[in-house]
C-alpha cells in the first residue's frame, strides 16, 4: 500500500515558503531549504539520515549514485528487486551518453572493449525469415563515425544488463556495496546507509518532515514483510516507467499510452548467432512472413543472445498463451530452420507509451524524478536510457553546488526547465521513429495501424457479445489473412503488386525514411534554452528558424557554441607540458568535480575577463579554470604569455587546436570569432558566451553571469 503524509499544508511547506536568495560567504540561509541537512545517524531512536536516497538501481539510478558520490554527495540506492534484471532492454548507447561514460572512470572504454565488433551490428535487416529473402538492409555507420569527427567517441551496442554489471563494478571501485535484506537484518538503527545498494527494498511510502523526507522501504525478512524507515534530504526517483516515487509525489504523466503491446522473449542460441554472424550480421532484424512477424534484436551475435519482440493483442491473446514452447515455435517460424540449441530464458509482456511527467520535481523540492520515472518513450531510436543518463548528468553537478552552498535552491528547478523539453522532444522523435519503423510492414501490405484498428473494433463492438475464445479465433484469422500479403506468391518481382511494394520498400530504405539508428542532430545538437545559463538574446525568428530546421530531422549535427549547447568537440594538444597526447575540447572540463571552464583566445581583453572570472570563482568557492586556445603551431615563447597575463592564478591550461582539414580553427568550427569567450558548465554545456571587447566592466559582468548560472536572485557583490 503506497502512502504519503504531510505533503499538503504540512509544516515543511509553511516554514520554508518564501523567497530564496543568496548572500556570499554565509552558510545555511534562513530562507534556503536545508535540502542537505546533517548526515549524522539520527540518535534517540530517530531513523538514520542521509542527504540523498535514490530509488531504483537501474542504469540511471546507478549512474546518478556514481556521479553524486564522486562529487562528494553521500547517497544510498534502494531497489525493490532482489537481483538485477537479466532481461535485456536497452542496447544502443548514443554519442552523448558515451561521452558522459568516458568520464565515469573509463566506463566508455570498458564498453568499447566488451561490445560485439561493429561489423556484427551496424545494419538493420528486413527479411521474410532469417534464412529467407532479404527485402532490404540499411548500414547505419558512416566513415565519419569511425573518424570521430563530431565526438571523441563512437556510439555503442551493449546490453543494458551488462552495462548494469559494469556500473556495479565501477561503484564497488568507489566503495559501494550491495546488500540483500537477510544480510543486514531488520534493524535500521545502526545501519550505515551511505555507499550502499539495498536490494529487495521497495520505496513504498514517504512522509515529509521538517528537514527532509522519511522513506518507508518495505522488504521481505524471512518471509515476513517489514518496513525500514530512512530519513533523507532528497529522494531521487529513478524507479523506472511505473515509478512509485512519481505516484507518491502525485505527479501525472502526459502523452499517449499503449501505442503498442508486445511480448519480449529473451533467448540464447549460439547456432543462430553463428549463422547470422556468417550470413547476414545485423543489430535488428525485421521479419515478415505469412506464419509470423517479429523484430529480433541481436544483443550479442558472438554469444548468441537475442530478444524477440512479438506484437501482442490482449485480452483476446493472453500472456499465458506465450509459453516457452509457443515462443520456440515462433522463433523457428521466424528463423526459417530449427536451431537445436534455442533456450528461452524469460518472456515478458510490455506496453509502449509516449509520456513525460508533468513535473520533474515534487514535494517542495524533496523529490526529483530521473530516467524512465520522468519519461517513457517508444524504444525506436534508443532514446530512453540515453535520455535518463543525461538527466542524471544534468542533475548531479547542480546538487553538488547546492550542497556546497554555492548555488541557490532554485538551481533544482533548472533541472526541470532544461531536461523536460528534451524529454518532450525525444518523445515526439521516438514516436516519429516508431511510425517510420511501422511504414515498412505497411508498405508490404501489413499495416499495423489496420491491425490495431481491427483489434479495437473487436474489443469495442464484439467484446461483450461473443466469447473470448471466438474473438481470439476471429482476430487470429484476420491477422493470418493480413500476413498472407507477405507470401512469396505476392512478395516477388514477378507479381505486379509485390514488385511495386518491393520498389516502394527500396525507396523508403534508400531515402533514409525507415527507422534510423543514429540521430546526431538531436543526440549532440540539443540545446537548453532556459535554465542554469546566461541566455543570449535569441530573437523569436532565430529560435523559430532553428526549431524548423530541427523539425526537418536532418541527420547532420552542426557544431554550435550557442548558450545551452553541448560544447563542440575538437582535438587539442596541451602546450608547455611534456605531455604530447591529444584530447577533446570536452576534456577541458574535469569529470572528477563540478568545474567551470572559460575558453578564450590569447587576447588582452579576454585575459582581463579570465582574471575576473578566476577571482570571482575563488570568492564563490567554485572550481574553475581558464583554457587558452592557441592556433596550431604556436611557439612556446609566445604561449608563456598566459603566465604573466593570468598571474597570480595558476588554474589555466594553454592548448593548441588541431583542426580537421575541412576547418581552419576551433573558432570557425563554433561559428564565432577569436574575440569570443565561452563559459562551459561542469556538464560541458555552454553557460554563457560573449565577445570580450563588448564587456565594459569585467568584474560586474562575471558577477552578473554567475548570479544567473547559479540561480541567485540577487547579483553577487
Ligand atoms: C525493448 C526495449 C528496448 C530498448 N532499447 C533501448 C536502447 O537501445 N537505448 C536506450 O537508451 N533505451 C532503450 N530502452 C529504454 C530503456 O530500457 C529504459 O529507458 C531504461 O531502462 C531506463 O532506465 P531507468 O534506470 O530509468 O529505469 P529502469 O531500468 O526501469 O530501472 C528502474 C529500477 O527501479 C527499481 N524499482 C522500481 N520501483 C521501485 C521502488 N518502488 N523502490 C525501489 N526500486 C524500484 C526496479 O527494480 C529497477 O531496477 C529500451 C526499452 C525497451 C523496452
XYZ file of C-alpha atoms and ligand atoms in Angstrom:
770
model
C 0.000 0.000 0.000
C 1.509 3.333 -1.028
C 1.216 6.258 1.336
C 2.281 9.841 1.626
C 1.881 12.028 4.668
C 2.316 15.703 5.320
C 2.619 16.719 1.695
C -0.065 19.370 1.664
C -0.191 22.207 4.116
C 2.364 20.434 6.267
C 4.856 22.292 8.377
C 7.554 21.983 5.799
C 5.570 23.949 3.253
C 4.728 26.750 5.675
C 8.102 27.077 7.309
C 10.069 27.282 4.103
C 7.743 29.168 1.854
C 9.372 32.423 0.843
C 11.989 33.935 -1.338
C 15.258 32.119 -1.623
C 18.197 34.364 -2.158
C 21.880 34.429 -1.968
C 24.483 36.213 0.065
C 28.016 35.061 -0.487
C 30.005 33.510 2.330
C 27.037 32.631 4.516
C 26.327 29.044 5.228
C 22.720 27.933 5.638
C 20.485 30.809 4.764
C 17.367 31.321 6.844
C 15.112 31.014 3.840
C 17.096 28.432 1.952
C 15.694 24.935 2.171
C 18.037 22.744 4.166
C 17.989 20.099 1.461
C 21.188 18.597 2.687
C 20.831 18.554 6.421
C 23.023 16.723 8.908
C 24.473 13.415 7.879
C 24.704 12.064 11.377
C 22.680 8.958 12.108
C 19.612 10.136 13.955
C 20.106 9.450 17.630
C 17.463 8.680 20.223
C 15.500 6.227 18.117
C 15.264 8.520 15.082
C 15.800 6.866 11.727
C 19.260 7.227 10.177
C 19.678 10.206 7.881
C 21.370 10.601 4.539
C 21.480 13.613 2.195
C 20.227 11.646 -0.804
C 18.412 8.356 -1.345
C 17.954 7.052 -4.876
C 15.028 4.718 -5.521
C 15.932 2.359 -8.349
C 19.170 0.599 -9.255
C 18.591 0.658 -12.999
C 21.198 2.248 -15.269
C 20.006 5.757 -14.427
C 19.969 5.307 -10.640
C 23.413 3.717 -10.752
C 24.931 6.446 -12.945
C 23.440 9.037 -10.622
C 24.799 7.353 -7.499
C 28.227 7.210 -9.114
C 28.242 10.889 -10.087
C 26.898 12.060 -6.732
C 29.438 10.020 -4.806
C 32.246 11.308 -6.979
C 31.062 14.854 -6.337
C 31.031 14.281 -2.578
C 27.297 13.794 -2.005
C 26.553 10.870 0.272
C 23.831 8.616 -1.008
C 22.290 5.152 -0.900
C 20.283 3.242 -3.501
C 17.153 1.141 -2.894
C 15.892 -1.397 -5.399
C 12.723 -3.404 -4.983
C 14.100 -6.471 -6.751
C 16.459 -8.858 -5.015
C 18.564 -9.165 -8.126
C 19.364 -7.053 -11.145
C 17.206 -7.933 -14.109
C 18.924 -10.043 -16.773
C 16.201 -9.473 -19.361
C 17.894 -7.107 -21.826
C 16.141 -3.940 -22.902
C 18.395 -1.036 -23.955
C 21.407 -1.855 -26.078
C 22.115 1.232 -28.176
C 24.224 3.854 -26.402
C 24.356 7.154 -28.225
C 27.253 9.580 -28.644
C 26.363 11.917 -25.814
C 25.900 9.103 -23.308
C 29.220 7.576 -24.371
C 30.830 10.994 -23.828
C 29.426 11.000 -20.293
C 30.602 7.411 -19.787
C 34.144 8.418 -20.845
C 34.349 10.377 -17.623
C 32.882 7.671 -15.417
C 36.218 6.108 -14.541
C 36.695 4.827 -18.084
C 33.289 3.155 -18.401
C 33.114 4.016 -22.121
C 36.420 2.222 -22.722
C 35.151 -0.869 -20.906
C 32.031 -0.826 -23.078
C 34.092 -0.467 -26.251
C 36.233 -3.404 -25.226
C 33.292 -5.617 -24.299
C 30.763 -4.845 -27.020
C 30.484 -7.043 -30.127
C 32.544 -5.919 -33.161
C 30.786 -3.130 -35.048
C 30.513 -5.163 -38.258
C 28.177 -7.500 -36.406
C 25.681 -4.759 -35.512
C 25.898 -1.843 -37.942
C 22.940 -2.965 -40.069
C 19.189 -3.314 -39.804
C 17.947 -6.197 -41.971
C 14.445 -6.581 -43.411
C 13.635 -10.154 -44.428
C 10.956 -12.790 -44.846
C 12.800 -15.054 -42.413
C 16.316 -15.080 -41.006
C 17.253 -17.562 -43.730
C 14.732 -16.359 -46.339
C 14.754 -13.458 -48.781
C 16.395 -10.235 -47.690
C 13.940 -7.490 -48.608
C 16.455 -4.780 -47.839
C 19.060 -3.680 -45.348
C 20.462 -0.394 -44.074
C 24.005 0.220 -42.867
C 23.830 2.812 -40.088
C 27.535 3.539 -39.659
C 29.443 6.059 -41.767
C 33.175 6.619 -42.068
C 32.897 9.842 -40.022
C 31.624 7.765 -37.089
C 34.904 5.874 -37.035
C 36.943 9.034 -37.656
C 35.360 10.569 -34.547
C 34.710 13.857 -36.284
C 31.874 15.158 -34.133
C 32.592 13.318 -30.921
C 35.684 11.804 -29.312
C 33.817 8.530 -29.022
C 31.502 6.424 -31.154
C 28.076 5.078 -30.404
C 27.953 1.586 -28.896
C 25.853 -1.573 -28.882
C 25.943 -3.059 -25.402
C 23.131 -4.718 -23.498
C 21.575 -2.921 -20.557
C 22.105 -5.818 -18.121
C 25.808 -5.929 -18.975
C 26.018 -2.162 -18.560
C 24.448 -2.530 -15.118
C 27.128 -5.133 -14.262
C 29.866 -2.691 -15.312
C 28.248 0.129 -13.337
C 28.139 -2.035 -10.227
C 31.871 -2.742 -10.654
C 32.579 0.976 -11.018
C 30.540 1.671 -7.890
C 32.407 -1.041 -5.990
C 35.582 0.715 -7.111
C 34.490 3.824 -5.200
C 33.416 1.896 -2.113
C 29.816 0.823 -2.796
C 28.488 -2.485 -1.528
C 25.318 -4.341 -2.446
C 23.169 -5.914 0.269
C 20.190 -8.229 0.405
C 17.684 -7.901 3.265
C 18.915 -11.047 5.024
C 22.474 -9.738 5.017
C 21.567 -6.706 7.108
C 18.750 -7.910 9.323
C 15.685 -5.902 10.221
C 17.169 -3.190 12.464
C 17.904 0.094 10.740
C 19.107 1.989 13.753
C 22.838 1.312 13.459
C 22.842 0.775 9.745
C 25.414 2.791 7.849
C 23.493 3.828 4.752
C 25.935 5.687 2.586
C 27.587 3.895 -0.332
C 25.122 1.023 -0.146
C 22.756 -0.537 -2.633
C 19.903 -2.160 -0.738
C 18.355 -4.797 -2.979
C 14.907 -6.159 -2.131
C 13.905 -2.762 -0.673
C 10.884 -1.170 -2.255
C 10.286 2.507 -1.666
C 6.641 2.273 -0.678
C 5.817 5.307 1.447
C 7.046 8.815 2.027
C 6.400 11.373 4.694
C 7.627 14.944 4.612
C 9.341 16.113 7.787
C 10.721 19.474 8.923
C 14.101 18.831 7.442
C 13.645 16.146 4.871
C 11.670 13.171 3.789
C 11.054 9.937 5.631
C 11.057 6.943 3.329
C 9.383 3.650 4.115
C 11.277 0.876 2.367
C 9.484 -2.459 2.509
C 11.480 -5.652 2.459
C 10.948 -9.333 2.971
C 12.562 -10.557 6.155
C 12.466 -14.360 6.208
C 9.033 -14.450 4.610
C 7.600 -11.524 6.592
C 7.150 -8.083 5.001
C 8.693 -5.329 7.102
C 9.325 -1.654 6.614
C 12.610 0.148 7.174
C 12.436 3.900 7.786
C 15.147 6.029 6.225
C 15.336 9.789 6.551
C 16.931 11.833 3.788
C 17.153 15.342 2.393
C 16.260 14.378 -1.159
C 14.597 11.348 -2.699
C 15.574 10.823 -6.317
C 13.034 8.671 -8.145
C 14.956 6.551 -10.644
C 12.458 3.737 -10.264
C 11.516 3.284 -13.883
C 8.481 3.667 -16.103
C 5.968 2.604 -13.436
C 7.594 4.788 -10.813
C 6.174 4.509 -7.306
C 8.027 7.645 -6.280
C 6.273 9.571 -9.030
C 2.944 8.224 -7.812
C 3.722 9.039 -4.186
C 4.622 12.577 -5.201
C 1.298 12.850 -7.042
C 2.928 13.653 -10.369
C 0.994 12.724 -13.505
C 2.259 11.682 -16.900
C 1.162 13.443 -20.070
C 1.139 11.941 -23.540
C -0.011 8.835 -25.364
C -0.441 5.475 -23.667
C -0.401 1.960 -25.046
C 0.847 2.711 -28.552
C 1.560 -0.980 -28.903
C 1.658 -4.033 -26.668
C 4.402 -6.575 -27.141
C 5.806 -9.749 -25.732
C 9.554 -9.789 -25.276
C 11.257 -13.192 -25.494
C 14.811 -13.372 -24.186
C 16.594 -16.409 -25.590
C 20.001 -17.863 -26.304
C 21.100 -19.757 -29.398
C 24.744 -19.991 -30.338
C 23.717 -21.792 -33.542
C 21.634 -18.855 -34.645
C 24.323 -16.390 -33.549
C 26.964 -18.198 -35.620
C 24.665 -18.439 -38.614
C 23.756 -14.737 -38.576
C 27.358 -13.621 -37.930
C 28.385 -15.539 -41.014
C 25.448 -14.956 -43.359
C 23.774 -11.650 -42.509
C 25.051 -9.837 -39.435
C 22.887 -7.075 -38.015
C 21.509 -5.444 -34.889
C 17.797 -5.509 -35.693
C 16.004 -7.987 -37.934
C 12.500 -7.048 -39.053
C 10.922 -10.333 -40.089
C 7.683 -10.614 -42.039
C 6.213 -13.881 -43.278
C 2.773 -15.475 -43.531
C 3.339 -17.517 -40.354
C 4.769 -14.897 -38.044
C 6.059 -11.352 -37.748
C 8.517 -10.055 -35.205
C 11.556 -7.910 -34.562
C 14.671 -9.725 -33.451
C 17.223 -7.719 -31.505
C 20.632 -9.371 -31.774
C 22.093 -8.289 -28.430
C 25.226 -10.330 -28.955
C 25.685 -12.465 -32.056
C 29.007 -13.834 -30.821
C 27.373 -15.324 -27.740
C 24.013 -15.959 -29.369
C 21.942 -13.683 -27.103
C 18.677 -12.381 -28.543
C 15.441 -10.671 -27.666
C 12.432 -11.227 -29.896
C 9.620 -8.673 -29.832
C 6.232 -10.049 -30.873
C 3.081 -7.917 -31.229
C 0.583 -8.827 -28.525
C -3.189 -8.204 -28.570
C -4.831 -8.718 -25.167
C -7.399 -9.573 -23.933
C -8.072 -11.937 -26.864
C -4.476 -13.096 -26.633
C -3.430 -13.912 -23.091
C 0.132 -13.559 -21.873
C -0.149 -17.182 -20.735
C -0.537 -18.128 -24.426
C 3.170 -17.344 -24.843
C 4.532 -20.441 -23.183
C 8.174 -21.394 -23.740
C 7.024 -23.966 -26.306
C 4.926 -21.421 -28.237
C 7.800 -18.934 -28.181
C 10.187 -21.605 -29.509
C 7.732 -22.359 -32.321
C 7.500 -18.667 -33.231
C 11.302 -18.438 -33.209
C 11.523 -21.356 -35.661
C 8.917 -19.741 -37.940
C 10.956 -16.539 -37.997
C 14.341 -18.221 -38.369
C 13.226 -20.473 -41.227
C 15.077 -23.520 -39.870
C 15.277 -25.141 -36.471
C 18.274 -24.171 -34.354
C 18.919 -27.084 -31.999
C 20.032 -25.024 -29.034
C 17.294 -22.407 -28.519
C 16.990 -21.733 -24.809
C 14.165 -19.377 -23.849
C 15.267 -17.646 -20.656
C 12.418 -15.288 -19.960
C 9.189 -13.987 -21.507
C 7.726 -10.620 -20.526
C 4.807 -8.514 -21.722
C 5.278 -4.775 -22.022
C 3.443 -1.757 -23.351
C 4.845 1.105 -25.356
C 3.974 4.594 -24.135
C 4.997 8.091 -25.165
C 4.695 10.133 -21.994
C 6.531 12.755 -20.000
C 5.953 13.661 -16.341
C 4.076 16.935 -15.898
C 6.644 17.911 -13.278
C 10.087 16.553 -12.568
C 10.218 17.962 -9.073
C 7.685 17.456 -6.332
C 7.029 17.713 -2.622
C 8.651 21.093 -2.228
C 11.899 20.114 -3.949
C 12.295 16.968 -1.865
C 11.535 14.586 -4.728
C 13.168 14.657 -8.146
C 12.378 12.261 -10.987
C 15.051 10.964 -13.358
C 15.122 8.483 -16.227
C 12.062 6.439 -17.125
C 10.337 7.677 -13.975
C 10.211 11.068 -15.710
C 9.642 9.953 -19.299
C 8.811 6.828 -21.227
C 9.327 6.642 -24.957
C 8.798 4.028 -27.633
C 12.232 2.365 -27.852
C 12.518 3.329 -31.540
C 15.812 5.201 -31.888
C 17.068 4.153 -28.452
C 16.416 7.362 -26.554
C 15.059 6.019 -23.246
C 18.110 5.096 -21.236
C 20.250 7.635 -23.058
C 17.946 10.476 -22.064
C 17.879 9.146 -18.490
C 21.667 9.005 -18.180
C 21.799 12.565 -19.484
C 19.196 13.604 -16.881
C 21.485 12.226 -14.180
C 24.454 14.094 -15.636
C 22.485 17.347 -15.691
C 21.327 16.938 -12.098
C 24.466 15.730 -10.322
C 26.620 18.874 -10.574
C 23.687 21.083 -9.627
C 23.090 19.092 -6.452
C 26.778 19.340 -5.652
C 26.759 23.146 -5.970
C 23.662 23.214 -3.837
C 25.232 21.026 -1.174
C 28.326 23.239 -1.197
C 26.051 26.220 -0.644
C 27.257 27.861 -3.832
C 24.001 27.801 -5.795
C 20.518 28.651 -4.610
C 17.766 26.069 -4.236
C 16.250 27.339 -7.473
C 19.013 25.599 -9.388
C 16.974 22.434 -8.869
C 14.190 23.953 -10.974
C 16.635 24.360 -13.847
C 16.929 20.572 -13.952
C 13.260 20.507 -14.946
C 13.373 23.536 -17.234
C 16.329 22.054 -19.102
C 15.535 18.363 -19.168
C 11.753 18.271 -19.561
C 11.792 19.966 -23.015
C 14.456 17.490 -24.119
C 12.224 14.610 -22.995
C 9.210 16.085 -24.778
C 11.268 16.490 -27.942
C 12.688 12.969 -27.675
C 9.194 11.575 -27.095
C 7.999 13.103 -30.359
C 11.115 11.944 -32.125
C 10.645 8.403 -30.800
C 7.005 8.365 -31.907
C 8.078 9.534 -35.383
C 10.747 6.827 -35.419
C 8.188 4.252 -34.380
C 5.955 5.373 -37.260
C 8.931 5.150 -39.624
C 9.503 1.581 -38.433
C 5.821 0.773 -38.972
C 5.915 2.177 -42.506
C 7.796 -0.927 -43.654
C 5.132 -3.552 -42.842
C 2.504 -1.084 -44.106
C 4.357 -0.890 -47.426
C 4.408 -4.680 -47.580
C 0.623 -4.757 -47.197
C 0.576 -5.436 -43.465
C -0.386 -2.134 -41.933
C -0.010 -2.320 -38.125
C -2.433 0.584 -37.736
C -5.060 -1.534 -39.514
C -4.273 -4.432 -37.148
C -4.685 -2.096 -34.181
C -7.981 -0.760 -35.559
C -9.301 -4.282 -36.137
C -8.316 -5.121 -32.590
C -10.081 -2.034 -31.254
C -13.234 -2.832 -33.223
C -13.266 -6.375 -31.832
C -12.726 -5.020 -28.321
C -15.387 -2.376 -28.519
C -18.142 -3.976 -30.612
C -17.762 -7.709 -30.080
C -16.138 -7.706 -26.672
C -19.333 -8.190 -24.712
C -21.216 -10.196 -27.347
C -19.114 -13.182 -28.332
C -16.970 -15.404 -26.106
C -13.284 -14.587 -25.686
C -12.040 -17.725 -27.488
C -14.139 -16.865 -30.545
C -12.829 -13.314 -30.501
C -9.327 -14.759 -30.384
C -10.003 -17.036 -33.364
C -11.515 -14.121 -35.294
C -8.554 -11.881 -34.532
C -6.013 -14.536 -35.443
C -7.974 -15.376 -38.592
C -7.929 -11.742 -39.667
C -4.235 -11.429 -38.837
C -3.388 -14.540 -40.820
C -5.302 -13.121 -43.817
C -3.216 -9.953 -43.380
C 0.029 -11.927 -43.171
C -0.874 -13.717 -46.409
C 0.186 -10.458 -48.096
C 3.729 -11.479 -47.156
C 3.675 -14.770 -49.035
C 6.339 -15.471 -51.658
C 3.489 -15.656 -54.164
C 2.695 -11.962 -53.674
C 6.008 -10.589 -52.485
C 8.148 -11.215 -55.557
C 9.354 -9.180 -58.501
C 7.162 -11.058 -60.979
C 3.940 -10.235 -59.195
C 2.945 -6.636 -60.138
C 1.616 -5.911 -56.643
C 4.643 -7.488 -54.962
C 7.078 -5.729 -57.255
C 5.540 -2.305 -56.651
C 5.611 -2.951 -52.881
C 9.243 -4.042 -53.035
C 10.131 -0.966 -55.113
C 8.427 1.268 -52.558
C 10.273 -0.508 -49.741
C 13.575 0.050 -51.547
C 12.905 3.750 -51.947
C 11.975 4.122 -48.250
C 15.231 2.434 -47.243
C 17.353 4.339 -49.798
C 15.883 7.692 -48.813
C 16.593 7.076 -45.142
C 12.897 7.143 -44.269
C 12.927 3.853 -42.398
C 13.893 3.581 -38.720
C 17.324 5.138 -38.206
C 19.892 4.193 -35.592
C 21.771 7.446 -35.239
C 20.376 10.921 -34.653
C 23.443 13.148 -34.267
C 21.474 16.364 -34.793
C 19.364 15.535 -31.744
C 21.848 13.432 -29.802
C 24.591 16.076 -29.786
C 22.809 19.122 -31.117
C 20.108 19.603 -28.480
C 20.281 22.906 -26.652
C 18.950 24.154 -23.345
C 17.063 27.401 -23.685
C 16.008 28.138 -20.138
C 17.981 27.099 -17.105
C 21.290 27.483 -15.333
C 22.519 29.699 -18.136
C 23.024 33.283 -19.040
C 20.795 33.083 -22.071
C 21.829 35.106 -25.060
C 19.385 37.209 -26.997
C 17.660 34.852 -29.299
C 15.230 36.755 -31.467
C 11.961 34.877 -31.866
C 12.639 34.430 -35.541
C 16.038 32.865 -34.956
C 14.597 30.429 -32.423
C 11.758 29.605 -34.734
C 14.092 29.081 -37.681
C 16.192 26.784 -35.569
C 13.206 24.770 -34.446
C 12.049 24.398 -38.006
C 15.484 23.303 -39.061
C 15.393 20.818 -36.214
C 11.988 19.555 -37.204
C 13.275 18.575 -40.618
C 15.253 15.951 -38.740
C 18.316 16.147 -40.902
C 20.875 13.656 -39.711
C 23.576 16.280 -39.700
C 24.907 17.729 -36.470
C 26.062 21.331 -36.832
C 28.593 22.287 -34.145
C 27.471 25.316 -32.175
C 28.758 27.177 -29.141
C 25.444 28.927 -28.569
C 24.389 29.153 -24.958
C 22.830 25.873 -23.853
C 24.604 23.754 -26.492
C 26.958 20.944 -25.709
C 30.479 22.225 -26.254
C 31.596 21.169 -29.747
C 34.345 18.596 -29.921
C 37.707 19.312 -31.487
C 41.065 17.749 -30.825
C 43.536 19.796 -28.768
C 47.080 19.323 -27.533
C 48.397 20.751 -24.252
C 51.214 23.282 -24.729
C 54.083 23.950 -22.331
C 53.930 20.427 -20.946
C 55.857 17.320 -21.744
C 52.564 15.587 -22.445
C 52.276 15.106 -26.208
C 48.848 13.472 -26.106
C 45.810 14.891 -27.850
C 42.428 15.217 -26.183
C 38.974 16.574 -26.867
C 37.721 20.054 -26.006
C 35.216 18.166 -23.846
C 38.158 17.119 -21.678
C 38.875 20.743 -20.835
C 36.184 20.280 -18.178
C 37.051 17.936 -15.347
C 34.949 14.819 -14.839
C 36.034 14.403 -11.231
C 34.455 17.517 -9.763
C 31.934 20.112 -10.901
C 34.213 22.557 -12.672
C 33.533 25.573 -14.868
C 35.910 26.295 -17.750
C 36.318 29.607 -19.542
C 37.595 29.169 -23.075
C 39.432 32.133 -24.537
C 41.857 33.025 -27.291
C 45.107 34.678 -26.142
C 43.856 38.285 -26.442
C 44.275 41.068 -23.910
C 40.551 41.729 -23.282
C 39.898 38.004 -22.964
C 42.662 37.668 -20.373
C 41.044 40.554 -18.430
C 37.765 38.664 -18.280
C 39.571 35.461 -17.417
C 41.262 37.050 -14.406
C 37.947 38.441 -13.211
C 36.373 35.012 -13.601
C 39.077 33.288 -11.566
C 38.833 35.885 -8.812
C 35.068 35.643 -8.508
C 35.044 31.857 -8.770
C 37.543 31.829 -5.923
C 35.302 34.079 -3.831
C 32.374 31.799 -4.514
C 34.429 28.680 -3.813
C 33.620 27.438 -7.296
C 36.028 25.198 -9.102
C 37.037 26.949 -12.330
C 39.822 27.074 -14.859
C 40.837 29.013 -17.938
C 41.573 27.293 -21.227
C 43.573 29.396 -23.638
C 43.235 28.062 -27.166
C 46.238 28.909 -29.350
C 46.397 28.497 -33.113
C 48.107 25.375 -34.336
C 51.901 25.761 -34.421
C 52.099 28.445 -31.716
C 55.594 28.732 -30.336
C 56.458 28.143 -26.739
C 57.797 31.628 -26.027
C 54.507 33.223 -27.039
C 52.472 30.725 -25.103
C 54.319 31.579 -21.927
C 52.491 34.914 -22.165
C 49.476 33.362 -20.449
C 51.509 33.029 -17.280
C 52.090 36.770 -16.927
C 48.602 37.648 -18.145
C 46.854 35.346 -15.675
C 49.192 35.656 -12.664
C 48.767 35.067 -9.792
C 46.335 32.379 -10.896
C 47.714 29.043 -11.959
C 44.494 27.200 -12.795
C 44.737 27.607 -16.546
C 45.856 25.485 -19.480
C 47.357 26.545 -22.778
C 46.209 24.295 -25.565
C 46.882 24.171 -29.261
C 43.997 23.456 -31.590
C 44.259 20.594 -34.043
C 41.611 21.482 -36.597
C 40.459 18.959 -39.129
C 41.380 19.571 -42.741
C 37.950 20.997 -43.565
C 38.041 23.805 -40.968
C 40.658 26.392 -40.107
C 40.208 26.725 -36.398
C 38.193 25.997 -33.288
C 36.540 29.404 -33.564
C 35.445 28.672 -37.115
C 34.040 25.301 -36.032
C 31.932 27.116 -33.453
C 30.964 29.811 -35.969
C 32.386 32.571 -33.780
C 35.469 34.792 -33.845
C 38.614 34.781 -31.708
C 37.330 37.582 -29.508
C 34.679 35.215 -28.223
C 34.830 33.726 -24.798
C 32.804 30.704 -23.771
C 31.907 29.718 -20.228
C 31.376 25.966 -20.045
C 29.416 24.301 -17.232
C 30.502 21.143 -15.436
C 28.222 19.131 -17.748
C 30.021 20.508 -20.836
C 27.129 22.720 -21.895
C 27.769 26.365 -22.726
C 26.584 28.604 -19.872
C 27.488 31.966 -21.372
C 29.333 33.456 -24.278
C 30.228 36.915 -25.356
C 32.881 38.820 -27.253
C 35.486 40.190 -24.921
C 35.530 43.693 -26.405
C 31.800 44.019 -25.737
C 32.303 43.819 -21.976
C 32.827 47.186 -20.286
C 33.335 46.048 -16.710
C 34.723 42.533 -16.486
C 34.168 42.179 -12.764
C 30.490 43.126 -12.705
C 29.781 41.188 -15.888
C 31.205 37.978 -14.424
C 29.270 38.543 -11.190
C 26.079 39.003 -13.202
C 26.736 35.846 -15.224
C 27.462 33.631 -12.213
C 24.460 35.044 -10.464
C 22.302 33.818 -13.366
C 24.022 30.482 -13.802
C 23.864 29.698 -10.085
C 20.262 30.960 -9.967
C 20.967 33.556 -7.306
C 18.130 36.005 -7.160
C 20.420 38.919 -6.286
C 23.636 39.809 -8.034
C 26.781 38.723 -6.258
C 28.629 41.625 -4.649
C 12.596 -3.319 -25.890
C 13.290 -2.114 -25.370
C 14.443 -1.693 -25.979
C 15.080 -0.538 -25.529
N 16.215 -0.120 -26.145
C 16.810 0.999 -25.733
C 18.033 1.420 -26.313
O 18.563 0.756 -27.210
N 18.605 2.555 -25.853
C 18.044 3.290 -24.838
O 18.596 4.329 -24.470
N 16.924 2.895 -24.230
C 16.295 1.768 -24.645
N 15.190 1.328 -23.997
C 14.688 2.065 -22.819
C 15.474 1.692 -21.559
O 15.404 0.315 -21.315
C 14.958 2.465 -20.384
O 14.863 3.809 -20.755
C 15.884 2.323 -19.178
O 15.788 1.036 -18.640
C 15.536 3.346 -18.101
O 16.417 3.188 -17.043
P 15.961 3.586 -15.573
O 17.155 3.331 -14.704
O 15.359 4.939 -15.591
O 14.774 2.601 -15.227
P 14.790 1.005 -15.095
O 15.854 0.415 -15.945
O 13.403 0.566 -15.318
O 15.201 0.760 -13.583
C 14.308 1.086 -12.545
C 14.730 0.314 -11.311
O 13.903 0.737 -10.242
C 13.509 -0.393 -9.483
N 12.253 -0.017 -8.811
C 11.025 0.115 -9.341
N 10.154 0.530 -8.396
C 10.855 0.675 -7.254
C 10.533 1.100 -5.948
N 9.286 1.461 -5.601
N 11.507 1.134 -4.997
C 12.779 0.770 -5.320
N 13.125 0.348 -6.545
C 12.196 0.327 -7.504
C 13.374 -1.504 -10.496
O 13.509 -2.767 -9.878
C 14.523 -1.190 -11.451
O 15.709 -1.858 -11.063
C 14.543 0.173 -24.435
C 13.386 -0.271 -23.802
C 12.758 -1.400 -24.264
C 11.508 -1.855 -23.588
